[in-house]
Amino acid sequence: MPRSTEIRTKSVTSRPRRTLLKAGGTLLISVITALPARAAQIMAVRVWPAEDYTRVTLENDTDLKASHFIVKDPERLVVDIEGLELNPTLKQLVAKIQSNDPYIKQVRVGQNRPNVVRLVFDLKEEVNPQVFTLAPIGGYKHRLIFDLYPVNPPDPIAALIQKGEWSRDKDTDSKPPLAEARPEPKPAAPEPQANAKLDLKDEKALVLTRMITIALDPGHGGEDPGAVGRGGSREKDVVLSIAKRLKAKIEEQPNMRVMLTRDADYFVPLHVRVQKARKVQADLFVSIHADAWVEPTARGSSVFVLSEKGASSTAARWLANKENAADLIGGVNIKGHDRQLASVLLDLSTTAQISDSLKLGSAVLNEIGGINRLHKRAVEQAGFAVLKAPDIPSILIETAFISNLEEEAKLTDDAYQNQMADAVLKGIRKYFAKNPPLAKNRLT
């Protein structure tokens, strides 16, 4: 066969093949584009009811986009979540809402339209919702958060008034208790100097016997479990139990009252813990934790105060960084309006506050040393964000190493928790014996 004929034949036979391949490729592309995008998978649902606010968490395998709006009469929060198909895990949310939830009556879950799930929260009162997402961190994947804050938030001072531990007439920023009961000075000539000295002495006596307010801060909570022991004990549970025992013991004192920054299993941002203490004009701030370390042999109790000049040890710096990461793990809406306020507040620490905190820390550390081995025999310092109240002596107590099996057993033991509470109370009493409280004069 001539060469030219052979070439023509190959050319003719290859043309249908190219056409077929092109058609097949077009068919393949059309099939691929017709396939729907894979819906996100809800992996867990959690609800954290508290008097401060109720949090609902949806943990999922990808970032979700949500929109929300409020419906009136009756009050409802409607949330539409895109890229989601209803699955059994998400349906579990209905049963997670308990009858004692302060703000949610019930929730309804349904497929609003293809690829969009709608949640309808029937509310018990008007709320200010915050809806935001959190990137994966620690053991968590992507999280979609609904924080339902009451329009009329609870007042910690009102709670103390209700318990009979606060009087608006007797507790003021500038006067000691019972000052109003004293006779008003007469516009007559000045009294003799001896009487003036007597008045000053009486005034000092009134100041020294005024009611002392102590803020107890159980670390972590809610989405943030804190450290977890090898036996499964969670720091957030242990420290809340110790704080409640300490609260009961302090309330037995004739001139002391207590405010807990959290009284249940929910998350409180670091700067909000400080704000709560300042709102009740606390005289002391005591944050309670249970330490963890990479080596399971680490053991002992510690007390920390704030440092303006850097940490007193590498371990103290590491611990402060870990504790300061609580907001990332627990979940703070960084787009919220409180961000600037928090930044300003946490930069107002003073030398006087640190000096008083060291005195308090030493008194407490000495008492704790009587019931447990001390990890360090001196009070340590580091940049703990939760200790930065500018006008309140503040300490952070690491009650023991929950990462140590022996100490984990102590931390979950009723007797040890009571001993720890007794030791802290003794330390606080000894601090005030040497540093009696003066008339309150808080920064605004």
PDB file of N, CA and C in Angstrom, residues 10-22:
ATOM      1  N   LYS A  10      -4.966   6.042   8.785  1.00  0.00           N
ATOM      2  CA  LYS A  10      -4.783   6.269  10.225  1.00  0.00           C
ATOM      3  C   LYS A  10      -5.500   7.542  10.686  1.00  0.00           C
ATOM      4  N   SER A  11      -5.412   8.548   9.833  1.00  0.00           N
ATOM      5  CA  SER A  11      -6.048   9.803  10.180  1.00  0.00           C
ATOM      6  C   SER A  11      -7.551   9.658  10.267  1.00  0.00           C
ATOM      7  N   VAL A  12      -8.090   8.899   9.339  1.00  0.00           N
ATOM      8  CA  VAL A  12      -9.546   8.705   9.320  1.00  0.00           C
ATOM      9  C   VAL A  12      -9.995   7.866  10.511  1.00  0.00           C
ATOM     10  N   THR A  13      -9.258   6.832  10.848  1.00  0.00           N
ATOM     11  CA  THR A  13      -9.675   5.965  11.961  1.00  0.00           C
ATOM     12  C   THR A  13      -9.485   6.615  13.334  1.00  0.00           C
ATOM     13  N   SER A  14      -8.539   7.573  13.472  1.00  0.00           N
ATOM     14  CA  SER A  14      -8.292   8.203  14.776  1.00  0.00           C
ATOM     15  C   SER A  14      -9.300   9.296  15.109  1.00  0.00           C
ATOM     16  N   ARG A  15      -9.953   9.828  14.079  1.00  0.00           N
ATOM     17  CA  ARG A  15     -10.893  10.932  14.322  1.00  0.00           C
ATOM     18  C   ARG A  15     -12.071  10.512  15.194  1.00  0.00           C
ATOM     19  N   PRO A  16     -12.717   9.363  14.901  1.00  0.00           N
ATOM     20  CA  PRO A  16     -13.823   8.952  15.784  1.00  0.00           C
ATOM     21  C   PRO A  16     -13.366   8.696  17.212  1.00  0.00           C
ATOM     22  N   ARG A  17     -12.108   8.232  17.383  1.00  0.00           N
ATOM     23  CA  ARG A  17     -11.609   7.962  18.731  1.00  0.00           C
ATOM     24  C   ARG A  17     -11.498   9.253  19.542  1.00  0.00           C
ATOM     25  N   ARG A  18     -10.964  10.313  18.875  1.00  0.00           N
ATOM     26  CA  ARG A  18     -10.844  11.602  19.563  1.00  0.00           C
ATOM     27  C   ARG A  18     -12.211  12.162  19.927  1.00  0.00           C
ATOM     28  N   THR A  19     -13.141  11.978  18.997  1.00  0.00           N
ATOM     29  CA  THR A  19     -14.502  12.458  19.248  1.00  0.00           C
ATOM     30  C   THR A  19     -15.119  11.740  20.436  1.00  0.00           C
ATOM     31  N   LEU A  20     -14.877  10.424  20.497  1.00  0.00           N
ATOM     32  CA  LEU A  20     -15.406   9.612  21.600  1.00  0.00           C
ATOM     33  C   LEU A  20     -14.799  10.024  22.937  1.00  0.00           C
ATOM     34  N   LEU A  21     -13.457  10.236  22.954  1.00  0.00           N
ATOM     35  CA  LEU A  21     -12.788  10.645  24.183  1.00  0.00           C
ATOM     36  C   LEU A  21     -13.285  12.002  24.676  1.00  0.00           C
ATOM     37  N   LYS A  22     -13.461  12.910  23.697  1.00  0.00           N
ATOM     38  CA  LYS A  22     -13.956  14.250  24.053  1.00  0.00           C
ATOM     39  C   LYS A  22     -15.355  14.175  24.638  1.00  0.00           C
TER      40      LYS A  22
END
